[in-house]
Each structure stands twice: as structure tokens, then as C-alpha cells.
CSV table of C-alpha atoms in Angstrom, one decimal:
chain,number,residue,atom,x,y,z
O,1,UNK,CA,39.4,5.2,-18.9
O,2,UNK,CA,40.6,2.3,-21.5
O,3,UNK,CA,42.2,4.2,-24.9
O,4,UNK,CA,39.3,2.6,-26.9
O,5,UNK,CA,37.2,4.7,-24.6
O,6,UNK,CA,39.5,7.7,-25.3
O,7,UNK,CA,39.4,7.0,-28.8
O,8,UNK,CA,35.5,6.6,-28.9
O,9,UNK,CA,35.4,9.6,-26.9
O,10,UNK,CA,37.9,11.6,-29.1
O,11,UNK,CA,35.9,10.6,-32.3
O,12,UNK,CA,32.3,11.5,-30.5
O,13,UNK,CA,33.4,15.1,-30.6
O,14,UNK,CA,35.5,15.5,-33.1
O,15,UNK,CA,33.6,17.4,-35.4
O,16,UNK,CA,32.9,19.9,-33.3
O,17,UNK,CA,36.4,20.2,-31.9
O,18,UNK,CA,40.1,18.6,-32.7
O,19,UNK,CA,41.6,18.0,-29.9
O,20,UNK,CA,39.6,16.9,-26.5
O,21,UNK,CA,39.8,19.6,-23.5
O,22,UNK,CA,40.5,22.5,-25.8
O,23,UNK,CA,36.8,24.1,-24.9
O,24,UNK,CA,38.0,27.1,-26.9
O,25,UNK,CA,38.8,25.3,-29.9
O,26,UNK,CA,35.1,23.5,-29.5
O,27,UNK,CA,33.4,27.0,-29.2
O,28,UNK,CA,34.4,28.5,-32.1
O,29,UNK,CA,33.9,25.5,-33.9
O,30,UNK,CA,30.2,25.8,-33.3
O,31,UNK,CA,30.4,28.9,-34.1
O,32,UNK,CA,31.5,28.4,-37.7
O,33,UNK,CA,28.5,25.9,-38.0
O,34,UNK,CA,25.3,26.7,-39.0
O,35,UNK,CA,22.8,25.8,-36.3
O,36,UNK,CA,19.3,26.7,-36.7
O,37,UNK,CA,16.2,27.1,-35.0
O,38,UNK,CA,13.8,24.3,-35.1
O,39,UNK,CA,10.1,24.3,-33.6
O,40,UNK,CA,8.0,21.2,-33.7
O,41,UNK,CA,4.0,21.9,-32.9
O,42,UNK,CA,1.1,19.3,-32.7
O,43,UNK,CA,-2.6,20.2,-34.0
O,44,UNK,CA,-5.7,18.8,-34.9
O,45,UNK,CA,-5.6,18.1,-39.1
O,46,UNK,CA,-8.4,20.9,-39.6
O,47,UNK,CA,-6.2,23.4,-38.0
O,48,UNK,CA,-3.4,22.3,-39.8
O,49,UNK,CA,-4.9,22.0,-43.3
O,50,UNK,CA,-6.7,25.9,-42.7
O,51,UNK,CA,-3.1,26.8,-42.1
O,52,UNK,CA,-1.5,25.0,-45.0
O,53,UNK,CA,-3.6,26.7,-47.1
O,54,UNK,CA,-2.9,30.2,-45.4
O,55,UNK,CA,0.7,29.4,-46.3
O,56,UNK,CA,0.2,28.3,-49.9
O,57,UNK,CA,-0.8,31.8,-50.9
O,58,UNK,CA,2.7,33.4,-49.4
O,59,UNK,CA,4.9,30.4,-49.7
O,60,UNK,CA,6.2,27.9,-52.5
O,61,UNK,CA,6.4,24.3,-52.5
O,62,UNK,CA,9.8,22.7,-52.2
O,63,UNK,CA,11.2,21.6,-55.9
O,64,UNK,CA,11.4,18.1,-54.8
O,65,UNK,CA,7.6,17.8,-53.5
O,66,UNK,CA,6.8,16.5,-56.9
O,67,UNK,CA,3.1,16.5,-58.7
O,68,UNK,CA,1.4,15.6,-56.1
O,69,UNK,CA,3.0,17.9,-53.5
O,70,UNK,CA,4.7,15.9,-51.0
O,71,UNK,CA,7.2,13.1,-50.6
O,72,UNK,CA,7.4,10.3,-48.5
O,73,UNK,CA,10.0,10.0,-45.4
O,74,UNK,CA,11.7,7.0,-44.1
O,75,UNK,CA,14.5,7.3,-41.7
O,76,UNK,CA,16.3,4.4,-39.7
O,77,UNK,CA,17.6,5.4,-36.6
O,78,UNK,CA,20.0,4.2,-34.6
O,79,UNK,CA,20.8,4.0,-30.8
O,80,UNK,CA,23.2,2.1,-28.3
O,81,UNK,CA,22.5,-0.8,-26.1
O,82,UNK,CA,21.6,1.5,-23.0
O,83,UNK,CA,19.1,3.4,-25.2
O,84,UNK,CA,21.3,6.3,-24.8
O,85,UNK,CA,20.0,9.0,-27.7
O,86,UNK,CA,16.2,7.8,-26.2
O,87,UNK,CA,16.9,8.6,-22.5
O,88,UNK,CA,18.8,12.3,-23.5
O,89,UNK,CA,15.5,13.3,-25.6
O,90,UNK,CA,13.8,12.1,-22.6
O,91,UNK,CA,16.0,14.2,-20.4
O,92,UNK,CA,16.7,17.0,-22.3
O,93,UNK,CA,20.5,17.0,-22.7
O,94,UNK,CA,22.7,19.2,-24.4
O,95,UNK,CA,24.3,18.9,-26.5
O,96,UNK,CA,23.4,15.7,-27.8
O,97,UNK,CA,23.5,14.1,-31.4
O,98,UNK,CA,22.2,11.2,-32.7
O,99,UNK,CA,22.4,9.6,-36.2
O,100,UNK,CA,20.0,8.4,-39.1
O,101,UNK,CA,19.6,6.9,-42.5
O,102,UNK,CA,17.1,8.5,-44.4
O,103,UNK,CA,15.4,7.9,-47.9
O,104,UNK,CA,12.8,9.1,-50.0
O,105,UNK,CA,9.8,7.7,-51.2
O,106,UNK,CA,11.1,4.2,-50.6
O,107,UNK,CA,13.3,4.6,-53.2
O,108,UNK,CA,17.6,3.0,-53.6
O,109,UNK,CA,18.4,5.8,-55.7
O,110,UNK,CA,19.3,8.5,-52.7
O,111,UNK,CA,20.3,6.7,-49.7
O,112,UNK,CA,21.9,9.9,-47.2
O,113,UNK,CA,23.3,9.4,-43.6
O,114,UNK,CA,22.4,12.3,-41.7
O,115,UNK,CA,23.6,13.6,-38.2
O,116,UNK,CA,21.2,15.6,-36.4
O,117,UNK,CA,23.0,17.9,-33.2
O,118,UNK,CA,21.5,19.9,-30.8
O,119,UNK,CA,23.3,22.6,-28.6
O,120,UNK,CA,21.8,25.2,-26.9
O,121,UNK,CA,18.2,24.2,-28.2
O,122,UNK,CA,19.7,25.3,-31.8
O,123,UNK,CA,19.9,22.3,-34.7
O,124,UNK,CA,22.7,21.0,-36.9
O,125,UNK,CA,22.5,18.7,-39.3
O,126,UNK,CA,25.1,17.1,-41.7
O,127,UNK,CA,24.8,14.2,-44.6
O,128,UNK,CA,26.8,12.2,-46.6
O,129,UNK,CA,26.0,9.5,-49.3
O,130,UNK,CA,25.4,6.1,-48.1
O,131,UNK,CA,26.3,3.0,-50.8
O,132,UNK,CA,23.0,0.9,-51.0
O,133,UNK,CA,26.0,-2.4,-50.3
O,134,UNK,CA,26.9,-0.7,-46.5
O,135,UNK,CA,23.1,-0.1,-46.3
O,136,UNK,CA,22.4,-3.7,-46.4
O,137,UNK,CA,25.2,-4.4,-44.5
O,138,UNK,CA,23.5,-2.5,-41.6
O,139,UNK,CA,20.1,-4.2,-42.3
O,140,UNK,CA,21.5,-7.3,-41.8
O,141,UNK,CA,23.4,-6.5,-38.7
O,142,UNK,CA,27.0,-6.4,-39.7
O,143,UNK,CA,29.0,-3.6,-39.3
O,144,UNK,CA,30.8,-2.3,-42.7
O,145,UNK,CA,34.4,-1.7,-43.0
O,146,UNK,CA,35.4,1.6,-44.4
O,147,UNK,CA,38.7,2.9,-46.1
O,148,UNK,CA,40.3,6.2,-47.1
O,149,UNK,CA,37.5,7.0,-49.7
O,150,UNK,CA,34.8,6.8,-47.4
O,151,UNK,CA,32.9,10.0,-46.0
O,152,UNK,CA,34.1,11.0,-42.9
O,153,UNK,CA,30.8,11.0,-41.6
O,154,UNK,CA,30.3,7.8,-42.5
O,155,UNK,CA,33.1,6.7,-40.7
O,156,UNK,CA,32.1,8.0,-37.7
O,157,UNK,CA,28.7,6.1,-37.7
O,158,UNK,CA,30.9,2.9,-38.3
O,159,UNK,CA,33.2,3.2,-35.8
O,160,UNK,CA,30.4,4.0,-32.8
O,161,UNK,CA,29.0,0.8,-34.3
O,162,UNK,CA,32.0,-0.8,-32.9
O,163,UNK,CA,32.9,1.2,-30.3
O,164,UNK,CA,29.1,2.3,-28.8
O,165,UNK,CA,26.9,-0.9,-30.2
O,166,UNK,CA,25.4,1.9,-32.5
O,167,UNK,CA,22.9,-0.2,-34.4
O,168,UNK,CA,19.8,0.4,-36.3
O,169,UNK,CA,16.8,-0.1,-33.6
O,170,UNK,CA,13.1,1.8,-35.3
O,171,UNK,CA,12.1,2.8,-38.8
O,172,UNK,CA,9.8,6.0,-38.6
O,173,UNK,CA,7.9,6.8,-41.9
O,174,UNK,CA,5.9,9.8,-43.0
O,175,UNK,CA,4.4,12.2,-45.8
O,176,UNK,CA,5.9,15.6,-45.8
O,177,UNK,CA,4.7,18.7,-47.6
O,178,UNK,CA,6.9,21.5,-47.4
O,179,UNK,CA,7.1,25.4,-48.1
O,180,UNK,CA,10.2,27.2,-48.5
O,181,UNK,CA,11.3,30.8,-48.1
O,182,UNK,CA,15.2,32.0,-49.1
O,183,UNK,CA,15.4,34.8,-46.7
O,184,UNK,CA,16.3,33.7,-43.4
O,185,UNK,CA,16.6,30.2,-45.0
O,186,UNK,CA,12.9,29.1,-44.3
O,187,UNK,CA,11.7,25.7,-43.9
O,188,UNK,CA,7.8,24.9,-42.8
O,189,UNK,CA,6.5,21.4,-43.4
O,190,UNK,CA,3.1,19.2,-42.2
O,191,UNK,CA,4.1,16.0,-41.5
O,192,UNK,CA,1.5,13.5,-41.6
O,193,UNK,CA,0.4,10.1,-40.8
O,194,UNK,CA,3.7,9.5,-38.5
O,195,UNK,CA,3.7,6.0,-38.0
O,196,UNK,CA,7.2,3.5,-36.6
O,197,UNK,CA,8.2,0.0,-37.2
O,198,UNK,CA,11.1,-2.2,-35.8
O,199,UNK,CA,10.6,-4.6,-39.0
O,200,UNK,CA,14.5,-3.3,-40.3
O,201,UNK,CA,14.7,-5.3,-43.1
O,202,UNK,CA,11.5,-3.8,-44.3
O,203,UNK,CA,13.1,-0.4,-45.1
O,204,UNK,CA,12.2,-0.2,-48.5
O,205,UNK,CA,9.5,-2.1,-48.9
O,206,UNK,CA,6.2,-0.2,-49.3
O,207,UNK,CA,4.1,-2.7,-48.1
O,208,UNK,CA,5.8,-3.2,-44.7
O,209,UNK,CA,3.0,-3.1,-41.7
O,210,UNK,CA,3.7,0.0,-39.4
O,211,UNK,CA,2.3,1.2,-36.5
O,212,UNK,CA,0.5,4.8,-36.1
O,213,UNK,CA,1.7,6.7,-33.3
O,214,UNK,CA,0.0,9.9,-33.1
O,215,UNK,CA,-3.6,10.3,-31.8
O,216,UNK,CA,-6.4,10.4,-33.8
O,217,UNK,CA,-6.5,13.1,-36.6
O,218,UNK,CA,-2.9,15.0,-34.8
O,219,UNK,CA,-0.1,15.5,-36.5
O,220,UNK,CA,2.7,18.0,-36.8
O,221,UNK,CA,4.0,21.1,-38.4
O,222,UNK,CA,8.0,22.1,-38.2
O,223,UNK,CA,9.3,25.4,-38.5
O,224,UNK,CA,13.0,26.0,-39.4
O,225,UNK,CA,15.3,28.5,-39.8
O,226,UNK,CA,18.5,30.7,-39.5
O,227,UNK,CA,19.2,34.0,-38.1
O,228,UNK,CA,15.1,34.9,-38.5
O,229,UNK,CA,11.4,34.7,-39.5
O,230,UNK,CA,10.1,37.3,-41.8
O,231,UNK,CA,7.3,38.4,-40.1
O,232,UNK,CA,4.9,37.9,-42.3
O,233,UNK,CA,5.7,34.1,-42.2
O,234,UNK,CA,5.8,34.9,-38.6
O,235,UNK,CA,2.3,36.3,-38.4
O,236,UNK,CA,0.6,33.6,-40.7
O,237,UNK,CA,1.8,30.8,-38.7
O,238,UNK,CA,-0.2,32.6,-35.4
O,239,UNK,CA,-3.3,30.2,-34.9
O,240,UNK,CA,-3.0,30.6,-30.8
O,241,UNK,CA,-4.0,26.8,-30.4
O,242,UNK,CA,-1.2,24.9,-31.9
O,243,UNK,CA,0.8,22.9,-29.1
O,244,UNK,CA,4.9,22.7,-29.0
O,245,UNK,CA,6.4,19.6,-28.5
O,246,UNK,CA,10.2,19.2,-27.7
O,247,UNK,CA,10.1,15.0,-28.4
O,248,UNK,CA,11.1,14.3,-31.7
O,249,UNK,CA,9.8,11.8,-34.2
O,250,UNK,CA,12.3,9.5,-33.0
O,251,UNK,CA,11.7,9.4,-29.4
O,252,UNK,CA,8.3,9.6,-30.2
O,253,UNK,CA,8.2,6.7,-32.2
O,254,UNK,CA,11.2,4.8,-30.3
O,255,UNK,CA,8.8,5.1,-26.8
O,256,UNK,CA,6.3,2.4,-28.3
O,257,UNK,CA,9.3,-0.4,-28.7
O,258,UNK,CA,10.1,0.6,-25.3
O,259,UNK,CA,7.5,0.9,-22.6
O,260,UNK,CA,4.6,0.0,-24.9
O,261,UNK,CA,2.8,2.4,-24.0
O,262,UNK,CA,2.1,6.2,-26.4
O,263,UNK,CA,4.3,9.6,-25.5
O,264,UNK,CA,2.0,11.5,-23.3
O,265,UNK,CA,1.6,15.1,-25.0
């Protein structure tokens, strides 16, 4: 193994551990996080809407789900030459991690770079600011250079640019409405009209063509939390009919640039 392998290697993981081999170290490093459980279930739109009004009587809306109640989502993800984060979905590794870009409402003014982890079928995420210059520097297929002031995080993404061929690769856009809970640090939200493009430079623009993705009148409810569900949350989500999914939006999206072809649920 070359040292920039090492080095790529040694940077992969070195948020959940400092120094590579120390297994110890890396266990109780992911202890100290805060993973939590994630559930993603498809369902006709009548089912869901019967059941987002069920929840509207327990639950409140997220502050940031403005008049309306919702937001839009955009995210831009980003994988290797080789596809890698696609094909560990696919496969089901674990641990695995993969990055994305992610703004609201097609709007400059929050740009945030987010890594989602997985370990143990348990969820991490952590963000960091993105500058709306090293954005477009991504869009336009240059990899930024970073100093001392920039986020660590950040860093990381632009060093597996150089090191990986990380590069943006699908756009997956969304409406979200979300309910919140603070104990057990609850999180449901129906996300709807899912749709993907591979258009990158049309990130922010709201009239950029997308592709749907789901079937016909599907789409999907998430349910996060920590430690545990209140029951009663527990017991209002029970429809019997509702069908889990392990893909995520990504690889669900991601699968059309790929084969062509719809995931098969």
C-alpha cells in the first residue's frame, strides 16, 4: 500500500478513531457519538396523508416548516469513480459513510455539508457550513483548496476528492413535512414527490427538469430517533400496511443514472 493510500485510509476513519489499528480507540469513539435509529417505509399517499393527519393531533411541526408546512430538499451527492457508496447500499455494508451537500428551498443562504454514517444499522450524521465560492467550485468540477480555517469536515470531503475521485454525480430533490417530539429526540417526516437529476449545475435553479423516481402516488415516511419511541408515537405510526425499505434516497435515485432501469421494491 502507497502512503497516499495510507493517508486516504488514515483520513477515511479518522473521525471515528485517531490512530489506524487501535480497534479500541475506534469503539469508544462510537460510543461517544450519537447514532440513531432510522426507519424509512414506502406507502400509497392515501395511507400516508390518513396518517399525517393522525400525527398532527399528537405532534408539532418543525419551526423551520414555514407557512405552508414543509420545505423543499435538495441534496448533491457525491460518489467515487467505481460507484463505491452505490454498490455498499446495494450490498449492505457496515459501516459505511457517504457525503452530501444539501440546501433548502433552493436557496444560497444555508449551504451545509453533511456526512451521513451507518454502523450497526444505527445513523450518524455531522454538518459543517459550506461557502457558496467552494460550492461552485464543486459545480464546476474543480476541487477547492482548503487552509487552517476551514471545517474539518470539509476538509475531509476535499481531500477524498483528490485522493478517492469523490465528485458530485446526482442531485435528489424533495418536499418534506416534518413532526418533532423532544423526548427521545423524535423526528417523523413524509417526503414527497422524490424525484433525481444529474443536471449539477442546475442545483439551485427551480426550474431545472428532474426525473420522478417513485411509482405512481408512493412515497415515504422516516422515523428517527435516540435511545426510544414514546409509545404513543409508537402506536399511532401502526398502519400494518406500510412497507420498509433499507435503500436510501440516494441509491434510489443514483440506480436510474446507472442501469436505467427503477429500484425494484
Amino acid at each position: 500500500m502507497s502512503n497516499i493510500d495510507i493517508f486516504a485510509l488514515y483520513l477515511y476513519n479518522y473521525d471515528c478513531y485517531r490512530t489506524i489499528g487501535n480497534a479500541k480507540r475506534k469503539r469508544d469513539c462510537l460510543m461517544e457519538k450519537k447514532f440513531r435509529h432510522e426507519f424509512k417505509y414506502l406507502s400509497p399517499e392515501y395511507r400516508l396523508s390518513a396518517l399525517q393527519m393522525r400525527l398532527s393531533s399528537i405532534l408539532q411541526l418543525d419551526r423551520n416548516s414555514g407557512e405552508e408546512g414543509f420545505y423543499a430538499i435538495r441534496s448533491l451527492y457525491f460518489d467515487d469513480i467505481y460507484n463505491t457508496c452505490f454498490q455498499e447500499n446495494e450490498d449492505g455494508t457496515d459501516p459505511r459513510e457517504k457525503f452530501r451537500i444539501r440546501i433548502y428551498n433552493c436557496s444560497k443562504d444555508r449551504i451545509s455539508l453533511e456526512l451521513k454514517q451507518k454502523h450497526h444499522g444505527m445513523c450518524l450524521k455531522t454538518s459543517c457550513p459550506v461557502p457558496l465560492p467552494v460550492l461552485e467550485e464543486i459545480m464546476a468540477g474543480k476541487i477547492p483548496e482548503f487552509n487552517s480555517e476551514t471545517p474539518y469536515l470539509l476538509k475531509k470531503l476535499i481531500m477524498q476528492m483528490q485522493f478517492r475521485a469523490l465528485r458530485p454525480v446526482v442531485i435528489v430533490a424533495y418536499e418534506r413535512v416534518p413532526f418533532v417530539y423532544h423526548d427521545g429526540n423524535v423526528r417523523i417526516t413524509f417526503d414527497r414527490n422524490l424525484r433525481s437529476s444529474s443536471q449539477i449545475s442546475s442545483f439551485f435553479d427551480k426550474d431545472a427538469p428532474f426525473r420522478s423516481v417513485f411509482p405512481f402516488d408512493t412515497n415515504m415516511m422516516e422515523i428517527k430517533f435516540d435511545e426510544f419511541l414514546p409509545d404513543f408515537i409508537n402506536e399511532a405510526c401502526q398502519t400494518g400496511v406500510m412497507q420498509w425499505t433499507s435503500f436510501s434516497k440516494y441509491y434510489i435515485c443514483r440506480k436510474f443514472d446507472i442501469s436505467g432501469m427503477p429500484v425494484n421494491f
